[in-house]
Amino acid sequence: MKKVFRPHGANPEKLYELFGIPMPEKVMDFSTNTNAVEQRRGFAPDLRAALEDYPDDDCSALRALLSELCGAPEENILVTSGANEAVYLLASYAAARRNLILQPVYGEYRRALEAFGAPAVNIFGLDCAKIPRGSVVWLCNPCNPTGAFIPERELEAAALQNPDAFFIVDEAYRDFIWTEEELLPLCKLPNVIRLRSLTKSYNLCGARLGYLLADEAVTAKLRLRRPSWSVNNLAQQAALFYLSDGSLLKRTKEYYAAEMPRLIRGVNEAGFPTLPTCVNFFLAAAGDDEKLLIHLLKRGIAVRHTRNFPGLDGKFVRIAARTRAENDLLIAAMEEF
């Protein structure tokens, strides 16, 4: 029977189950792009309030903090239960339009659009002259899974040249950029919607936290579509605590600026050519990805397959850097293969 690969990383137990391999007690999960840098300690949530009280439906305190951190007015910020909730809200908003998905990219955009019966086509380059009037362009910058970065001036130019089109720019991995990219001040174009994730940088995947930045008219419409109380109390408490760590993003860039070149060099020297990246993950060419996946799983290592990414089609695996010691174990396992 043909194996059916999950469309996401994380949950390595699913890979072990797929291949019928006993799962070891400790697994190093290189398939999820979370932060290897140590987080702030001392989080002590008010569990009574978290479990018994209704959450603040407006996420007022968190929106105020996000406004301070990203330089956007509070009315331009909508906090969501993970960036994925924002993706589905936007898919419902864009369902009547022509949707263009810049591939290869995170598969949840297409899944959300299909759930709302929205027409969607894949594109493999951002050609401003070929963007239909009134369409919606979905892209990830930096890109998951490739780690590539479209210069922000180029994106702004595309939005200005196509004022009747919407550009949904997923910036979930922006905080991980360790190369010297030019990052512009927040652009407030009315046809640009930005998605941000708090689950990756701050290791809050289980809390499900994200937000979008958009024109006030857009956030107002999306707020009407969002279920009441979608962001729970515990998630809001955690975000307020961890986002108050003013040194984390600086430490994150410093760590990956030192560790990524070393890890990439080790993987290359093990015989796996890699593609350029600016973030905490990269693609490594894999001639037989299934044999490599099995080899690594037997050694307690999970990496991400690329079989569900148009244009990649399983020819690569995606690897997210972990601690230096764990990265050394990955390199050794790839050298052994």
XYZ file of C-alpha atoms in Angstrom:
337
model
C 0.000 0.000 0.000
C 1.291 3.457 -0.914
C 2.438 5.459 2.097
C 0.535 8.684 2.764
C 2.844 11.358 4.164
C 1.433 14.014 6.492
C 1.382 17.515 4.968
C 3.163 19.040 7.980
C 6.281 18.660 10.054
C 6.192 18.159 13.857
C 4.433 15.227 15.557
C 7.311 12.830 14.725
C 5.302 9.937 16.174
C 3.264 10.055 12.948
C 6.390 9.351 10.879
C 7.393 6.458 13.129
C 3.893 5.035 12.788
C 3.975 5.483 8.987
C 7.179 3.466 8.620
C 6.429 0.958 11.373
C 9.554 1.910 13.333
C 9.515 1.744 17.154
C 9.775 5.295 18.462
C 12.714 5.855 20.843
C 12.181 7.620 24.142
C 14.036 10.712 22.918
C 13.541 12.109 19.416
C 15.293 15.177 18.023
C 12.717 16.892 15.850
C 14.423 18.790 13.027
C 11.131 18.879 11.110
C 9.667 21.831 13.014
C 11.079 25.348 12.663
C 10.977 26.431 16.306
C 13.596 28.443 18.182
C 16.623 26.624 19.605
C 17.576 29.659 21.724
C 16.717 29.409 25.417
C 13.529 31.245 26.373
C 12.885 33.465 29.339
C 12.222 31.509 32.539
C 9.751 32.018 35.376
C 6.376 31.862 33.656
C 3.778 31.353 36.423
C 0.299 31.535 34.902
C -2.823 32.312 36.878
C -4.481 28.955 36.220
C -7.730 29.867 37.956
C -8.210 32.847 35.651
C -6.923 30.893 32.657
C -9.377 28.030 33.143
C -12.437 29.664 34.716
C -12.702 33.175 33.248
C -13.695 34.040 29.715
C -10.661 35.363 27.824
C -10.420 38.972 26.681
C -11.985 38.673 23.238
C -10.105 41.759 22.021
C -6.720 40.602 23.403
C -6.342 44.226 24.515
C -3.151 43.894 26.553
C -1.462 41.737 23.924
C -2.492 44.044 21.063
C -1.062 46.999 22.997
C 2.250 45.172 23.417
C 2.321 44.083 19.761
C 1.566 47.662 18.694
C 4.597 48.826 20.660
C 6.839 46.083 19.256
C 5.886 46.294 15.565
C 4.966 49.958 15.244
C 1.388 49.473 14.029
C -1.741 51.051 15.539
C -3.789 48.653 17.641
C -6.749 48.871 15.254
C -4.512 47.404 12.508
C -3.762 44.292 14.590
C -5.952 41.206 14.877
C -4.720 38.482 17.254
C -5.644 34.951 16.202
C -5.414 31.388 17.458
C -2.178 30.748 15.613
C -1.370 32.155 12.186
C -3.441 29.282 10.794
C -6.677 30.832 12.068
C -5.675 33.998 10.216
C -5.068 31.935 7.064
C -8.590 30.496 7.206
C -10.166 33.893 7.974
C -8.387 35.355 4.964
C -9.380 32.426 2.774
C -13.035 33.105 3.616
C -12.463 36.790 2.842
C -10.759 35.985 -0.493
C -13.086 33.178 -1.583
C -14.795 35.193 -4.328
C -11.509 36.373 -5.857
C -8.886 34.721 -8.039
C -6.138 33.444 -5.735
C -2.503 33.034 -6.807
C -0.165 30.992 -4.568
C 3.568 31.601 -4.979
C 5.079 28.103 -4.836
C 6.734 26.167 -3.300
C 5.111 27.232 -0.037
C 3.261 26.225 3.125
C 0.384 23.981 2.090
C -2.265 25.380 4.445
C -3.042 28.316 2.117
C -4.393 26.009 -0.578
C -6.125 23.779 1.960
C -7.930 26.799 3.451
C -8.915 28.168 0.043
C -10.263 24.789 -1.049
C -12.312 24.587 2.166
C -14.134 27.759 1.075
C -14.436 26.723 -2.569
C -12.060 29.467 -3.644
C -10.349 29.199 -7.049
C -6.566 29.003 -6.670
C -3.676 28.590 -9.096
C 0.026 28.033 -8.476
C 2.583 30.556 -9.694
C 6.352 30.149 -9.554
C 7.462 33.773 -9.845
C 6.205 37.229 -8.898
C 5.605 38.851 -12.295
C 3.724 42.099 -11.617
C 2.535 42.306 -15.201
C 0.742 38.963 -14.919
C -1.219 39.613 -11.719
C -4.930 39.842 -12.674
C -6.957 42.811 -11.421
C -8.768 42.091 -8.178
C -6.794 38.921 -7.428
C -5.145 37.804 -4.185
C -1.482 36.807 -4.096
C -0.417 34.470 -1.272
C 3.274 34.239 -0.420
C 5.599 33.468 2.463
C 8.555 35.777 3.116
C 10.991 34.387 4.205
C 9.675 31.341 2.409
C 8.721 28.120 4.114
C 10.107 25.636 3.025
C 13.001 27.121 1.009
C 14.329 29.835 3.326
C 14.507 32.262 0.380
C 13.736 35.966 0.838
C 12.073 38.381 -1.571
C 13.466 41.905 -1.027
C 10.836 44.006 0.713
C 11.279 46.848 -1.787
C 10.276 44.403 -4.530
C 7.128 43.413 -2.654
C 6.184 47.035 -2.001
C 6.667 47.817 -5.693
C 4.411 44.901 -6.669
C 1.674 46.098 -4.305
C 1.921 49.677 -5.579
C 1.767 48.530 -9.220
C -1.300 46.388 -8.497
C -3.537 48.492 -6.209
C -6.611 46.382 -7.074
C -4.926 43.168 -5.905
C -4.377 42.020 -2.320
C -1.000 40.672 -1.207
C -1.090 38.286 1.756
C 2.469 38.071 3.049
C 3.168 35.395 5.651
C 6.083 36.640 7.777
C 6.096 33.795 10.318
C 9.894 33.409 10.083
C 10.923 37.063 9.859
C 12.416 37.009 13.374
C 14.824 34.227 12.329
C 16.581 36.168 9.559
C 20.298 35.941 10.311
C 21.683 37.199 6.996
C 22.110 40.884 6.182
C 18.787 41.452 4.430
C 17.375 44.970 4.157
C 14.332 45.021 6.448
C 12.159 48.088 5.894
C 9.947 49.886 8.421
C 6.398 48.556 8.453
C 4.665 49.461 5.195
C 1.025 50.487 5.624
C -0.252 49.911 2.079
C -4.020 49.184 2.163
C -3.675 46.127 -0.118
C -0.944 44.388 1.916
C -1.914 41.978 4.716
C 0.875 40.586 6.856
C 0.702 37.404 8.914
C 2.916 36.967 11.956
C 3.385 33.932 14.181
C 4.274 33.914 17.869
C 4.553 30.141 18.013
C 7.946 29.820 16.300
C 10.128 32.583 17.766
C 8.746 32.140 21.286
C 8.187 28.341 21.216
C 4.453 28.651 21.861
C 3.255 26.082 19.330
C 0.860 24.455 21.781
C -0.621 27.793 22.805
C -1.607 28.628 19.184
C -0.848 32.336 18.822
C -0.482 34.605 15.835
C -1.689 37.929 14.504
C -2.203 39.819 11.296
C -1.365 43.388 10.347
C -3.687 45.031 7.867
C -5.647 48.149 7.036
C -8.245 48.934 9.702
C -11.094 48.236 7.254
C -9.707 44.747 6.618
C -9.170 43.861 10.300
C -12.702 45.070 11.090
C -14.207 42.719 8.480
C -12.070 39.792 9.561
C -12.945 40.364 13.219
C -16.603 39.746 12.333
C -15.663 36.358 10.854
C -13.539 35.208 13.789
C -15.237 33.072 16.476
C -15.633 34.805 19.823
C -12.955 34.047 22.432
C -10.767 32.153 19.955
C -7.531 33.077 21.794
C -7.613 31.494 25.239
C -6.493 33.041 28.534
C -3.433 30.845 29.003
C -2.146 31.704 25.532
C -2.583 35.417 26.189
C -0.793 35.184 29.543
C 2.075 33.260 27.957
C 2.440 35.748 25.105
C 2.571 38.737 27.457
C 5.274 37.024 29.513
C 7.522 35.745 26.725
C 7.218 38.760 24.423
C 8.471 40.924 27.269
C 11.921 39.328 26.848
C 13.611 42.218 25.091
C 16.810 40.283 24.367
C 15.404 37.139 22.741
C 15.273 38.261 19.112
C 18.810 39.679 19.297
C 20.090 36.429 20.830
C 18.192 34.470 18.193
C 19.881 36.278 15.310
C 23.314 35.926 16.938
C 22.867 32.187 17.486
C 21.729 31.387 13.970
C 24.282 33.697 12.357
C 26.974 31.567 14.000
C 25.353 28.124 13.857
C 23.622 28.008 10.470
C 26.787 28.306 8.334
C 28.449 25.598 10.453
C 25.471 23.220 10.202
C 25.027 23.810 6.468
C 28.730 23.201 5.879
C 28.531 19.918 7.800
C 25.506 18.725 5.799
C 27.192 19.705 2.530
C 30.366 17.853 3.489
C 28.247 14.793 4.352
C 27.228 14.692 0.694
C 23.932 16.615 0.700
C 23.923 19.842 -1.361
C 21.826 22.594 0.223
C 19.925 25.588 -1.118
C 20.626 29.147 0.134
C 18.641 30.282 3.162
C 18.335 33.337 5.396
C 16.475 31.707 8.306
C 16.755 28.809 10.755
C 15.953 26.039 8.243
C 17.134 24.942 4.815
C 16.573 22.380 2.079
C 19.050 19.550 1.523
C 18.948 17.476 -1.665
C 17.968 13.853 -1.017
C 18.188 11.334 -3.836
C 16.030 8.793 -1.998
C 14.189 10.685 0.695
C 12.396 7.618 2.075
C 15.631 5.722 2.775
C 17.129 8.832 4.364
C 14.031 9.436 6.510
C 14.087 5.826 7.752
C 17.835 5.943 8.430
C 17.450 9.081 10.531
C 14.317 7.923 12.360
C 16.153 4.790 13.519
C 18.700 7.134 15.106
C 16.087 9.262 16.872
C 16.136 12.070 14.296
C 13.121 13.430 12.383
C 13.455 15.734 9.359
C 10.727 17.147 7.102
C 9.837 15.535 3.775
C 8.955 17.819 0.824
C 6.592 15.552 -1.119
C 3.631 17.928 -0.798
C 5.452 21.065 -2.017
C 4.886 21.776 -5.749
C 8.266 22.154 -7.417
C 10.119 20.168 -4.741
C 8.181 16.881 -4.947
C 10.273 14.966 -2.431
C 13.664 15.761 -3.966
C 14.749 17.513 -0.770
C 14.344 17.271 2.982
C 13.873 20.356 5.128
C 16.079 20.658 8.190
C 15.630 23.181 11.005
C 18.641 23.871 13.202
C 18.499 22.785 16.825
C 21.166 23.056 19.531
C 24.809 22.763 18.528
C 25.120 19.316 20.142
C 21.992 18.028 18.391
C 23.149 19.475 15.077
C 26.402 17.533 15.446
C 24.412 14.307 15.906
C 22.432 15.072 12.747
C 25.611 15.681 10.736
C 27.124 12.428 12.021
C 23.963 10.489 11.061
C 23.964 12.013 7.559
C 27.659 11.208 7.137
C 26.892 7.616 8.134
C 24.122 7.420 5.527
